Amino acid sequence: MTTMTPDEVRQALQENRSAPNGSARNAHAEALAGAAEATGDKALFREALDNLITSYLHSAESSKMLVPFARLLQEYDQDPGSFGRWDVHTLFWQFKWIGTAIGDSPEIPLDSARGWLEEMERRYRLAGYSERPVREAEMWLADATGDDERADRAMRAWLAAERDAMSDCHACELNSQGQYAALRGDDARALELWQPVLTGGLTCAEEPHRVLAASLLPLLRLGRLDEARRNHIRGYRLARGNESLLPSVGRHIEFCALSGNESRGLEILAEHAGHLGALANADDQLDFHGGVLVLLRRLEELGHGSSPAVPYADGPRTVSALYAHLHASALDIARRFDARNRSPRTSERFLARVGRQPLVSVLPLGVRSAPLPQTEVEPPSAVPSRRAAEAADAAAPAEGFAELVERARTARDQGHPAADALWAEAAARAAALPESAVDPLTAADLADSRALAAARGGAPEAADLLAAARDGYRALGQAQRAALAELRLASAAAQDGAAPERIRALLAAGAEAAEALEAGEPLRGRRIALAELAALRLEPYLRSRESHGGDGPPEDHGHGAEVAAEQAARLTAFAAAHRGSLPDLAAEAEEMLGRIALSQGDPEGAAPLLDAAAARAAAAGRPWLAVDPLTLLAGVLMALGRPEEAEQAARTGLEHAAEVTDAEAQGAVRLTLADILLRRGDAASEAAEHALAAAHWFDQAGLVSGGGAQARFTLARAHAVQGHHVDAAEVLRSALPDLLEHGEGQAVGAREFLGDLLAELNEPQEAAEQYLLAAETAEHWEDQRPHAHLAHSAADQLARTGLPEEAAAAWERALELYRRAGGEPVSEARILRSLAWQALREEVTAPAAAHARSRMDQAADVLHAALAGAPEDPHLLAELAQTWYQLAQLADRQVVRSEELAEEYDAGGEEDGSGGPRPAGLLDAQETEALRREEVDLCRRAAAVYRQLGPDHLADRLQCEQYAAWTEQELGREEAGAARIAALVEEFKALPEGLVGDLLERAEYTLAQLSQG
């Protein structure tokens, strides 16, 4: 670097300014400062110092600013006249950064820190600047030293001082004021101060990034959960990967730990694990690691202390090991601040932060996170409460336990979803009681509940447990319970993939056990009916297996028409026989009938059966059994074009789901309702609420990649409809890996949607990537229109990215695909117009203009051909008008370029006495007038079409008329142009105000300007 020339240093400085922030940029900036000093060029050296200070500021090494700033200040003191006006302004502006840096550096003695502030105050006063920034720096230093009285006094002085050229931007000031209010425990005041920044009214390079992160815990504490969720999604997207925003990243991690989103917090930590080492800025390290420690402590409490965390320094660390290491180093930093500040405030705040407890149990975020692994270790936080409960139960009278068992039996006999939880509680209490306190029947019931849970979970020992439960009931003379356990053995065998003959034998045994019950047994009829229904339920599966020689895949449930008809007849008879005596079983049979009708392609027949099943279950006092048929019914009704009935079915299903404990059922009914509401068009907000809840329930059910992904897709759509494009993009991006596994159609749809969102967020390169990947998937589809559309979208984004050649190739490919697919006139016309403008991208020569005009003419021809078959099509007419308007703009481009060439030509002639050869593209007066007349005619024709299309195109029409009027003035026909706009003004005055909006004001303004011209 020391051998660089001044010009080489200047070029390198320019490149360094646009480099990504971080240690690499800082190292290069340091070397460039040394190289600049070696040149002996004082101005260049000052420029390099300024660049180095700015580079440090936007990194985790901001405390290093002190050395280059002191050197720059020394240069100013030695020769203030060499500093220009802007240089002086920049120097004093950087003094504010130093005020922050000295407070963030425990190595700087307190007296020195105060001396810097005094020096800042002195220089600001001499320079005539307001004391506002000085008082803010004083406030934070006083706060750190525990001098609250002085901090409050400085705060008041800060707010009272006038704003001037040295004041921070309003967004940054509000951030600081809100932070101070939050530290004083006034969350509501902090959020009030931050509101203009949070809503986007005030922004800067690092706002709202920092305020979004700072707002998270205050919002949680105030119960404003939806705002907290949205601020996390928006804020983390802005802070992610930004080294200077590591403290904000730490706040997002802390938020996840305190809102039941530990898995997402761990993912964010993994993304920033490279910054877990020591940082040059001790205050940033304390802030960042503080948030990480909240997460690690929470993971320990959940029993994950021995689980891997993230790699650190010498290799992988467990959660507990990483916590211990980071806690020790962070506490050391805090105590260094304490020693410097002569106050324990920093360590007190650090310890209080690390010890924070969750503010909500679970706040669903919508974005996908891999669930934390199941642990064998019981969470330490649960141990004290569990032991206290066990002790209380052991001391409680036996009657309390007996009452719990009776409640569990009642729930079991009703088929109530709460039965499992009640039996689990009874089992926990029984374990704490003396063995003699649990009677044999209760022991048998507990064994039965364990067996049933094992069977539902597909445990390999389920059959043995069910057989043991059956035998236990038989030994106690509980024949009706034994018969039910016998029947469950058949279902477990089917779930295990046992041979069909084995399953049939178990079904027969279950039926025999039911028939063998004494005639006076109240449950005999129910047991016989259950055996019959179980056989009906398994029959299609058994036939499918038998048709494959017993080796068919268990999931092969296909019904032939004959089998389906036979099955439907038997179920119909069963339902008819039991509607009066066993309505819940009749309802189950009707639901099965509805599903058969759907499998046979008869949704019209399925709807009344599902409706009847739900109504019968609810009337039988078992509303939870109505949830599944109602969810299915809602989807069927939607497919039949009966959205209002579909919505009612889904809402009723959601009401009945209040007592359902099955997470998948909870997710399914909510996702169904969300889809219906989203299609309604005016309920996107409610749809988002249900989709968010559905995603959470599917995650709980272990269906993150299935129903969870579909729920997130719906949630993203709902966000997008509301204009929340950041939320939509983040949710969809998180679910994309799962959606790509749901088939090509879903993969293409998801990538295209994500591309649309990224384009909306002005991220054209990423959008183009998604469109191109989707196009690659659709490339072999028989219908090539989706492929063409995706290539077209990719081309539009490539053009925005600044890749004209790639964009042109993609447009040409899309045009070819549209034509192969039979034509898409609107899309073709838009591509041709884009290619026309592409022809003039580099230079406006006669050949280029001719080529561009040819493309515009082709676009018009495509639209004319389409209009021949549909002369009143509004979309085609609007595109034709737009093509004419753009052709007028193209002609204007030719004229403007000719005028520029004429100026250059004339200037050259003045210099050398000769105009030289006439440049290509230079128009004569006749050619210019002809083009201007053409512009007027094209705009007139376009305006006429927009007038024909009605009020929806008033703005387009005004644009055309304004263009024509100004061009008329160019031609010296001022009165004609003014008359054109005057007529439009009168027409707008006659229209309803709500229809015209601000168009009348714009037209009147144009008329006034034309009159002055």
XYZ file of C-alpha atoms in Angstrom, residues 308-560:
253
model
C -25.353 -28.796 20.879
C -25.640 -25.004 20.599
C -23.569 -23.433 17.831
C -19.871 -23.689 16.943
C -17.669 -21.354 18.947
C -13.941 -20.663 18.733
C -12.361 -24.060 19.376
C -15.343 -26.086 18.162
C -18.909 -27.156 19.037
C -20.253 -26.280 22.462
C -23.271 -27.524 24.350
C -25.858 -25.004 25.439
C -24.648 -25.128 29.038
C -20.966 -24.856 28.123
C -21.565 -21.904 25.806
C -23.736 -20.230 28.423
C -21.043 -20.565 31.078
C -18.343 -19.186 28.800
C -20.333 -16.229 27.446
C -21.764 -15.398 30.851
C -18.297 -15.191 32.396
C -16.901 -13.014 29.597
C -19.953 -10.738 29.518
C -19.962 -10.327 33.276
C -16.274 -9.428 33.103
C -17.081 -6.674 30.580
C -19.928 -5.429 32.774
C -17.624 -5.254 35.787
C -15.005 -3.383 33.761
C -17.682 -0.811 32.996
C -18.612 -0.761 36.682
C -15.009 -0.055 37.625
C -14.672 2.686 35.038
C -18.057 4.231 35.886
C -17.600 3.836 39.657
C -21.083 2.309 39.787
C -22.489 -1.256 39.697
C -25.227 -0.208 37.257
C -23.924 -2.027 34.189
C -23.561 -5.414 35.892
C -26.890 -4.984 37.694
C -28.674 -4.353 34.404
C -26.843 -7.231 32.733
C -27.746 -9.728 35.467
C -31.356 -8.523 35.523
C -31.578 -8.981 31.751
C -30.100 -12.477 31.738
C -32.510 -13.512 34.490
C -35.669 -12.402 32.666
C -38.508 -14.913 32.522
C -40.800 -15.508 29.505
C -43.399 -12.793 28.993
C -45.824 -15.054 27.082
C -45.948 -18.832 26.901
C -46.019 -18.999 23.080
C -46.417 -16.204 20.541
C -46.831 -17.787 17.077
C -44.714 -15.845 14.583
C -45.783 -17.486 11.347
C -42.250 -18.068 10.091
C -41.085 -21.663 10.080
C -38.580 -22.842 12.643
C -37.297 -26.350 13.130
C -38.725 -27.643 16.419
C -36.363 -28.209 19.288
C -35.460 -31.884 19.744
C -37.331 -33.875 22.335
C -35.311 -34.316 25.513
C -35.267 -37.096 28.026
C -34.260 -34.616 30.696
C -37.103 -32.952 32.522
C -36.848 -29.151 32.390
C -35.308 -27.981 35.674
C -37.930 -25.280 36.004
C -40.620 -27.933 36.053
C -39.033 -30.008 38.801
C -39.921 -27.837 41.823
C -43.533 -27.392 40.790
C -43.909 -31.078 39.953
C -42.439 -32.181 43.259
C -44.662 -29.750 45.114
C -47.665 -31.184 43.327
C -46.555 -34.725 44.119
C -46.120 -33.881 47.782
C -49.530 -32.267 47.916
C -51.132 -35.258 46.236
C -49.414 -37.707 48.545
C -50.785 -35.828 51.524
C -54.248 -35.447 49.999
C -57.033 -37.813 51.001
C -57.623 -40.840 48.742
C -61.077 -39.485 47.859
C -59.483 -36.665 45.816
C -57.749 -39.195 43.642
C -60.910 -41.279 43.349
C -62.866 -38.276 42.138
C -60.243 -37.626 39.469
C -60.494 -41.237 38.281
C -64.280 -40.975 38.090
C -63.989 -37.810 35.980
C -61.544 -39.598 33.697
C -63.921 -42.557 33.321
C -66.842 -40.279 32.528
C -64.816 -38.448 29.887
C -63.608 -41.771 28.445
C -67.118 -43.172 28.179
C -68.280 -39.968 26.442
C -65.349 -40.069 24.050
C -64.406 -36.602 25.334
C -61.022 -35.267 24.122
C -60.061 -34.392 27.700
C -60.002 -38.053 28.710
C -56.349 -38.573 27.783
C -55.184 -35.609 29.876
C -57.294 -36.735 32.823
C -55.858 -40.253 32.691
C -52.349 -38.807 32.405
C -52.964 -36.738 35.522
C -54.403 -39.744 37.292
C -51.333 -41.786 36.348
C -49.043 -39.078 37.728
C -50.986 -38.988 40.991
C -51.062 -42.767 41.239
C -47.281 -42.884 40.957
C -47.059 -40.687 44.072
C -49.545 -42.769 46.084
C -48.846 -45.950 47.988
C -49.547 -49.016 45.850
C -52.324 -50.043 48.211
C -54.177 -46.773 47.527
C -54.808 -47.721 43.874
C -57.547 -50.340 43.560
C -57.263 -53.100 40.895
C -59.920 -51.626 38.593
C -58.216 -48.231 38.615
C -54.893 -49.951 37.903
C -56.540 -51.728 34.965
C -57.997 -48.459 33.670
C -54.599 -46.794 33.899
C -53.015 -49.696 32.017
C -55.742 -49.393 29.379
C -55.100 -45.659 28.967
C -51.369 -46.309 28.543
C -52.084 -48.986 25.951
C -54.453 -46.750 24.030
C -51.908 -43.894 23.993
C -49.254 -46.306 22.724
C -51.592 -47.545 19.979
C -52.412 -43.999 18.852
C -48.713 -43.174 18.738
C -47.884 -46.302 16.737
C -45.592 -47.638 19.472
C -44.228 -51.134 18.721
C -45.316 -52.382 22.141
C -48.923 -51.236 21.643
C -50.317 -54.703 20.838
C -48.765 -56.260 23.951
C -50.071 -53.442 26.127
C -53.590 -53.766 24.672
C -53.550 -57.526 25.186
C -52.411 -57.035 28.782
C -55.189 -54.496 29.350
C -57.742 -56.938 27.932
C -56.506 -59.714 30.155
C -56.521 -57.424 33.186
C -60.165 -56.520 32.580
C -61.112 -60.144 32.091
C -59.477 -61.058 35.392
C -61.607 -58.403 37.102
C -64.805 -59.529 35.416
C -65.041 -56.356 33.313
C -66.220 -58.126 30.187
C -67.477 -55.024 28.359
C -64.102 -53.273 28.845
C -62.278 -56.424 27.751
C -64.432 -56.569 24.603
C -63.447 -53.018 23.697
C -59.759 -53.780 24.265
C -60.150 -56.847 22.037
C -61.530 -54.690 19.267
C -58.681 -52.198 19.601
C -56.240 -55.025 18.957
C -57.610 -55.276 15.418
C -57.081 -51.570 14.757
C -53.557 -51.733 16.167
C -52.778 -54.714 13.954
C -53.995 -52.827 10.884
C -51.870 -49.853 11.861
C -48.905 -52.214 12.238
C -49.452 -53.643 8.745
C -50.390 -57.122 9.924
C -51.604 -59.696 7.417
C -55.290 -59.327 6.402
C -56.208 -62.742 7.796
C -54.764 -61.752 11.171
C -56.770 -58.523 11.217
C -59.977 -60.355 10.217
C -59.425 -62.864 12.997
C -59.019 -60.073 15.556
C -62.151 -58.324 14.255
C -64.058 -61.564 14.585
C -62.756 -62.017 18.123
C -63.874 -58.523 18.998
C -67.341 -59.127 17.563
C -67.626 -62.447 19.430
C -66.596 -60.794 22.697
C -69.283 -58.158 22.200
C -71.963 -60.730 21.340
C -70.969 -62.794 24.368
C -71.779 -60.005 26.783
C -74.737 -60.692 29.036
C -78.085 -59.542 27.737
C -78.492 -57.203 30.673
C -75.190 -55.409 30.069
C -76.123 -51.771 29.248
C -73.201 -51.402 26.857
C -73.742 -54.664 24.972
C -75.516 -52.996 22.044
C -72.845 -50.312 21.800
C -70.035 -52.870 21.812
C -71.714 -54.900 19.064
C -72.242 -51.764 16.964
C -68.633 -50.675 17.501
C -67.417 -54.071 16.301
C -69.587 -53.812 13.197
C -68.423 -50.241 12.465
C -64.773 -51.204 12.974
C -65.185 -53.995 10.424
C -66.824 -51.592 7.981
C -64.053 -49.058 8.456
C -61.298 -51.607 7.799
C -62.976 -53.517 4.974
C -61.740 -51.337 2.066
C -58.215 -51.490 3.436
C -58.352 -55.259 3.833
C -59.659 -55.776 0.312
C -56.937 -53.564 -1.044
C -54.313 -55.632 0.770
C -55.873 -58.890 -0.339
C -55.975 -57.754 -3.966
C -52.190 -57.365 -3.717
C -51.756 -60.832 -2.297
C -51.512 -59.412 1.178
C -48.369 -57.491 0.274
C -49.906 -54.221 -0.924
C -48.814 -50.991 0.682
C -50.843 -50.117 3.779
C -51.678 -46.705 2.356
C -53.380 -48.176 -0.705
C -57.023 -47.326 0.049
C -58.336 -47.169 -3.506
C -62.020 -48.178 -3.928
C -63.385 -49.748 -7.027
